[in-house]
Amino acid sequence: TFHMLRLLSNRLANVLAGMGIVPGDRVAMVLPAGLEAAVTLLAVTKMGAVLVPVPPTLGAEPLGWRLADSGARVAVVDPEAAPALDRARHRLNALERVLATGGGAAGATDLWAALKGASDAFMPLVTPADHPAFIFYPEAAMGTPAGVIHAHRAMAGRADHAGHGRQ
């Protein structure tokens, strides 16, 4: 339910804040579409951090490049992406913490265990429309072009066009 999404995303926002994530920090989301991805998207945007969505099927090189280029401090990953992340870790100087949905990543914190211990009360940050919300990378991005930053205003603008074939 939407209520459960609010409570779970509040918990994750509190977990991320406890890890030192502040507005403007980058948080990578290396998850397939599903509950964990929805909770991560909501948590990161409500705290004013910047979400870096990355396909979980990327190999170590493209995954590592995106995380390094974005400066992601935390990554939320699923088990499918954990081996690639482990191989890329040596070049990810900014990456401080990893939350894993099902284990597998070296030194990762279990996402669901972390959520259990967190408060479900969180006051969302009111961000200006031009505040960065997402960094998207072209499908074949490696080197250049770098990621494209989209502001919070893009969320509503893109929702208007979803499913209508317009860009």
PDB file of C-alpha atoms in Angstrom:
ATOM      1  CA  THR A   1       0.000   0.000   0.000  1.00  0.00           C
ATOM      2  CA  PHE A   2       1.031   3.621  -0.279  1.00  0.00           C
ATOM      3  CA  HIS A   3       1.071   3.784   3.513  1.00  0.00           C
ATOM      4  CA  MET A   4       3.610   0.934   3.670  1.00  0.00           C
ATOM      5  CA  LEU A   5       5.735   2.624   0.988  1.00  0.00           C
ATOM      6  CA  ARG A   6       5.740   5.791   3.093  1.00  0.00           C
ATOM      7  CA  LEU A   7       6.749   3.923   6.243  1.00  0.00           C
ATOM      8  CA  LEU A   8       9.453   1.846   4.539  1.00  0.00           C
ATOM      9  CA  SER A   9      10.886   4.828   2.669  1.00  0.00           C
ATOM     10  CA  ASN A  10      10.908   6.826   5.923  1.00  0.00           C
ATOM     11  CA  ARG A  11      12.884   3.999   7.525  1.00  0.00           C
ATOM     12  CA  LEU A  12      15.375   3.920   4.663  1.00  0.00           C
ATOM     13  CA  ALA A  13      15.719   7.717   4.759  1.00  0.00           C
ATOM     14  CA  ASN A  14      16.590   7.406   8.457  1.00  0.00           C
ATOM     15  CA  VAL A  15      19.092   4.607   7.729  1.00  0.00           C
ATOM     16  CA  LEU A  16      20.761   6.724   5.031  1.00  0.00           C
ATOM     17  CA  ALA A  17      20.809   9.802   7.279  1.00  0.00           C
ATOM     18  CA  GLY A  18      22.421   7.655   9.967  1.00  0.00           C
ATOM     19  CA  MET A  19      25.115   6.783   7.425  1.00  0.00           C
ATOM     20  CA  GLY A  20      25.804  10.488   6.979  1.00  0.00           C
ATOM     21  CA  ILE A  21      23.897  11.037   3.734  1.00  0.00           C
ATOM     22  CA  VAL A  22      22.832  14.674   3.414  1.00  0.00           C
ATOM     23  CA  PRO A  23      21.039  16.666   0.707  1.00  0.00           C
ATOM     24  CA  GLY A  24      22.998  16.598  -2.530  1.00  0.00           C
ATOM     25  CA  ASP A  25      24.852  13.345  -1.754  1.00  0.00           C
ATOM     26  CA  ARG A  26      24.631  10.629  -4.395  1.00  0.00           C
ATOM     27  CA  VAL A  27      23.011   7.263  -3.645  1.00  0.00           C
ATOM     28  CA  ALA A  28      23.262   4.552  -6.288  1.00  0.00           C
ATOM     29  CA  MET A  29      20.303   2.227  -6.778  1.00  0.00           C
ATOM     30  CA  VAL A  30      21.404  -1.001  -8.443  1.00  0.00           C
ATOM     31  CA  LEU A  31      18.069  -2.821  -8.238  1.00  0.00           C
ATOM     32  CA  PRO A  32      15.503  -4.305 -10.592  1.00  0.00           C
ATOM     33  CA  ALA A  33      12.027  -2.772 -10.614  1.00  0.00           C
ATOM     34  CA  GLY A  34      10.189  -3.802  -7.473  1.00  0.00           C
ATOM     35  CA  LEU A  35       9.495  -2.943  -3.859  1.00  0.00           C
ATOM     36  CA  GLU A  36      13.106  -2.208  -2.889  1.00  0.00           C
ATOM     37  CA  ALA A  37      13.556   0.113  -5.883  1.00  0.00           C
ATOM     38  CA  ALA A  38      10.352   2.030  -5.085  1.00  0.00           C
ATOM     39  CA  VAL A  39      11.348   2.399  -1.425  1.00  0.00           C
ATOM     40  CA  THR A  40      14.861   3.562  -2.388  1.00  0.00           C
ATOM     41  CA  LEU A  41      13.598   6.102  -4.923  1.00  0.00           C
ATOM     42  CA  LEU A  42      11.172   7.587  -2.409  1.00  0.00           C
ATOM     43  CA  ALA A  43      13.673   7.623   0.467  1.00  0.00           C
ATOM     44  CA  VAL A  44      16.467   9.275  -1.488  1.00  0.00           C
ATOM     45  CA  THR A  45      14.282  11.966  -3.043  1.00  0.00           C
ATOM     46  CA  LYS A  46      12.444  12.790   0.205  1.00  0.00           C
ATOM     47  CA  MET A  47      15.766  13.466   1.935  1.00  0.00           C
ATOM     48  CA  GLY A  48      17.087  15.702  -0.853  1.00  0.00           C
ATOM     49  CA  ALA A  49      19.852  13.309  -1.883  1.00  0.00           C
ATOM     50  CA  VAL A  50      20.454  12.462  -5.548  1.00  0.00           C
ATOM     51  CA  LEU A  51      19.420   9.052  -6.873  1.00  0.00           C
ATOM     52  CA  VAL A  52      21.702   7.329  -9.385  1.00  0.00           C
ATOM     53  CA  PRO A  53      19.684   4.469 -10.909  1.00  0.00           C
ATOM     54  CA  VAL A  54      21.939   1.813 -12.445  1.00  0.00           C
ATOM     55  CA  PRO A  55      20.783  -1.390 -14.175  1.00  0.00           C
ATOM     56  CA  PRO A  56      21.660  -4.406 -11.995  1.00  0.00           C
ATOM     57  CA  THR A  57      22.766  -6.409 -15.034  1.00  0.00           C
ATOM     58  CA  LEU A  58      25.822  -4.252 -15.821  1.00  0.00           C
ATOM     59  CA  GLY A  59      29.263  -5.751 -15.569  1.00  0.00           C
ATOM     60  CA  ALA A  60      31.917  -4.495 -13.175  1.00  0.00           C
ATOM     61  CA  GLU A  61      33.435  -1.970 -15.603  1.00  0.00           C
ATOM     62  CA  PRO A  62      30.261  -0.013 -16.567  1.00  0.00           C
ATOM     63  CA  LEU A  63      28.867  -0.298 -13.034  1.00  0.00           C
ATOM     64  CA  GLY A  64      32.115   0.925 -11.503  1.00  0.00           C
ATOM     65  CA  TRP A  65      32.384   3.762 -14.010  1.00  0.00           C
ATOM     66  CA  ARG A  66      28.878   5.063 -13.213  1.00  0.00           C
ATOM     67  CA  LEU A  67      29.382   4.869  -9.460  1.00  0.00           C
ATOM     68  CA  ALA A  68      32.801   6.538  -9.673  1.00  0.00           C
ATOM     69  CA  ASP A  69      31.595   9.269 -12.052  1.00  0.00           C
ATOM     70  CA  SER A  70      28.540  10.050  -9.932  1.00  0.00           C
ATOM     71  CA  GLY A  71      30.465  10.088  -6.650  1.00  0.00           C
ATOM     72  CA  ALA A  72      27.934   7.748  -5.020  1.00  0.00           C
ATOM     73  CA  ARG A  73      28.563   7.479  -1.270  1.00  0.00           C
ATOM     74  CA  VAL A  74      26.090   4.637  -0.729  1.00  0.00           C
ATOM     75  CA  ALA A  75      24.851   1.911  -3.062  1.00  0.00           C
ATOM     76  CA  VAL A  76      21.675  -0.105  -2.595  1.00  0.00           C
ATOM     77  CA  VAL A  77      22.162  -3.340  -4.539  1.00  0.00           C
ATOM     78  CA  ASP A  78      20.524  -6.671  -5.181  1.00  0.00           C
ATOM     79  CA  PRO A  79      22.381 -10.013  -5.154  1.00  0.00           C
ATOM     80  CA  GLU A  80      22.637 -10.080  -8.961  1.00  0.00           C
ATOM     81  CA  ALA A  81      24.759  -6.909  -8.952  1.00  0.00           C
ATOM     82  CA  ALA A  82      26.859  -7.782  -5.893  1.00  0.00           C
ATOM     83  CA  PRO A  83      29.654  -9.668  -7.733  1.00  0.00           C
ATOM     84  CA  ALA A  84      30.146  -6.832 -10.251  1.00  0.00           C
ATOM     85  CA  LEU A  85      30.178  -4.290  -7.426  1.00  0.00           C
ATOM     86  CA  ASP A  86      32.740  -6.339  -5.501  1.00  0.00           C
ATOM     87  CA  ARG A  87      35.017  -6.412  -8.587  1.00  0.00           C
ATOM     88  CA  ALA A  88      34.670  -2.641  -9.067  1.00  0.00           C
ATOM     89  CA  ARG A  89      35.089  -1.639  -5.381  1.00  0.00           C
ATOM     90  CA  HIS A  90      38.824  -0.904  -5.645  1.00  0.00           C
ATOM     91  CA  ARG A  91      38.160   2.145  -7.840  1.00  0.00           C
ATOM     92  CA  LEU A  92      35.190   3.567  -5.936  1.00  0.00           C
ATOM     93  CA  ASN A  93      36.849   6.031  -3.577  1.00  0.00           C
ATOM     94  CA  ALA A  94      33.626   7.845  -2.659  1.00  0.00           C
ATOM     95  CA  LEU A  95      31.611   4.677  -1.943  1.00  0.00           C
ATOM     96  CA  GLU A  96      31.426   4.314   1.832  1.00  0.00           C
ATOM     97  CA  ARG A  97      28.565   1.893   2.418  1.00  0.00           C
ATOM     98  CA  VAL A  98      26.574  -0.786   0.612  1.00  0.00           C
ATOM     99  CA  LEU A  99      23.070  -1.935   1.498  1.00  0.00           C
ATOM    100  CA  ALA A 100      22.198  -5.299  -0.060  1.00  0.00           C
ATOM    101  CA  THR A 101      18.699  -6.698  -0.470  1.00  0.00           C
ATOM    102  CA  GLY A 102      19.761 -10.305  -0.202  1.00  0.00           C
ATOM    103  CA  GLY A 103      23.371 -10.369   0.881  1.00  0.00           C
ATOM    104  CA  GLY A 104      26.274 -11.314  -1.314  1.00  0.00           C
ATOM    105  CA  ALA A 105      28.162  -8.018  -1.477  1.00  0.00           C
ATOM    106  CA  ALA A 106      31.391  -7.927   0.528  1.00  0.00           C
ATOM    107  CA  GLY A 107      31.009  -5.832   3.667  1.00  0.00           C
ATOM    108  CA  ALA A 108      27.385  -4.981   2.850  1.00  0.00           C
ATOM    109  CA  THR A 109      24.674  -4.264   5.400  1.00  0.00           C
ATOM    110  CA  ASP A 110      21.453  -6.224   4.931  1.00  0.00           C
ATOM    111  CA  LEU A 111      18.825  -3.717   3.785  1.00  0.00           C
ATOM    112  CA  TRP A 112      15.862  -5.373   5.506  1.00  0.00           C
ATOM    113  CA  ALA A 113      17.705  -5.822   8.797  1.00  0.00           C
ATOM    114  CA  ALA A 114      18.693  -2.134   8.727  1.00  0.00           C
ATOM    115  CA  LEU A 115      15.085  -1.099   8.043  1.00  0.00           C
ATOM    116  CA  LYS A 116      13.788  -3.142  10.998  1.00  0.00           C
ATOM    117  CA  GLY A 117      15.823  -1.080  13.441  1.00  0.00           C
ATOM    118  CA  ALA A 118      14.977   2.334  11.956  1.00  0.00           C
ATOM    119  CA  SER A 119      12.208   4.760  12.839  1.00  0.00           C
ATOM    120  CA  ASP A 120       9.322   5.051  10.397  1.00  0.00           C
ATOM    121  CA  ALA A 121       8.952   8.779  11.150  1.00  0.00           C
ATOM    122  CA  PHE A 122      10.783  11.110   8.775  1.00  0.00           C
ATOM    123  CA  MET A 123      10.054  14.698   7.779  1.00  0.00           C
ATOM    124  CA  PRO A 124      10.666  15.055   4.018  1.00  0.00           C
ATOM    125  CA  LEU A 125      12.910  17.906   2.968  1.00  0.00           C
ATOM    126  CA  VAL A 126      11.175  20.611   0.978  1.00  0.00           C
ATOM    127  CA  THR A 127      13.486  21.084  -2.001  1.00  0.00           C
ATOM    128  CA  PRO A 128      13.437  23.805  -4.634  1.00  0.00           C
ATOM    129  CA  ALA A 129      12.314  22.710  -8.096  1.00  0.00           C
ATOM    130  CA  ASP A 130      15.847  23.120  -9.448  1.00  0.00           C
ATOM    131  CA  HIS A 131      17.483  20.950  -6.746  1.00  0.00           C
ATOM    132  CA  PRO A 132      19.189  17.876  -8.272  1.00  0.00           C
ATOM    133  CA  ALA A 133      17.129  14.688  -7.898  1.00  0.00           C
ATOM    134  CA  PHE A 134      18.567  12.107 -10.328  1.00  0.00           C
ATOM    135  CA  ILE A 135      21.645  11.364 -12.393  1.00  0.00           C
ATOM    136  CA  PHE A 136      20.867   9.264 -15.453  1.00  0.00           C
ATOM    137  CA  TYR A 137      23.471   7.681 -17.698  1.00  0.00           C
ATOM    138  CA  PRO A 138      23.003   6.781 -21.345  1.00  0.00           C
ATOM    139  CA  GLU A 139      22.745   3.034 -21.873  1.00  0.00           C
ATOM    140  CA  ALA A 140      26.246   2.651 -23.331  1.00  0.00           C
ATOM    141  CA  ALA A 141      27.906   5.305 -21.138  1.00  0.00           C
ATOM    142  CA  MET A 142      31.565   4.612 -20.406  1.00  0.00           C
ATOM    143  CA  GLY A 143      33.771   7.691 -20.168  1.00  0.00           C
ATOM    144  CA  THR A 144      31.810  10.311 -22.035  1.00  0.00           C
ATOM    145  CA  PRO A 145      29.135  11.475 -22.030  1.00  0.00           C
ATOM    146  CA  ALA A 146      28.871  11.795 -18.298  1.00  0.00           C
ATOM    147  CA  GLY A 147      25.603  11.431 -16.440  1.00  0.00           C
ATOM    148  CA  VAL A 148      22.802  13.906 -16.915  1.00  0.00           C
ATOM    149  CA  ILE A 149      21.455  15.574 -13.780  1.00  0.00           C
ATOM    150  CA  HIS A 150      17.690  16.044 -13.587  1.00  0.00           C
ATOM    151  CA  ALA A 151      16.120  18.374 -11.049  1.00  0.00           C
ATOM    152  CA  HIS A 152      13.096  17.631  -8.887  1.00  0.00           C
ATOM    153  CA  ARG A 153      10.914  19.538 -11.343  1.00  0.00           C
ATOM    154  CA  ALA A 154      11.602  16.782 -13.884  1.00  0.00           C
ATOM    155  CA  MET A 155       9.661  14.244 -11.812  1.00  0.00           C
ATOM    156  CA  ALA A 156       6.290  15.857 -12.401  1.00  0.00           C
ATOM    157  CA  GLY A 157       7.186  16.841 -15.953  1.00  0.00           C
ATOM    158  CA  ARG A 158       8.122  13.297 -16.887  1.00  0.00           C
ATOM    159  CA  ALA A 159       5.051  11.838 -15.189  1.00  0.00           C
ATOM    160  CA  ASP A 160       2.847  13.904 -17.541  1.00  0.00           C
ATOM    161  CA  HIS A 161       4.425  12.213 -20.541  1.00  0.00           C
ATOM    162  CA  ALA A 162       4.793   8.674 -19.237  1.00  0.00           C
ATOM    163  CA  GLY A 163       3.389   6.201 -21.698  1.00  0.00           C
ATOM    164  CA  HIS A 164       2.604   8.824 -24.354  1.00  0.00           C
ATOM    165  CA  GLY A 165       5.735   8.334 -26.448  1.00  0.00           C
ATOM    166  CA  ARG A 166       6.816  11.969 -26.063  1.00  0.00           C
ATOM    167  CA  GLN A 167      10.237  12.989 -24.812  1.00  0.00           C
TER     168      GLN A 167
END
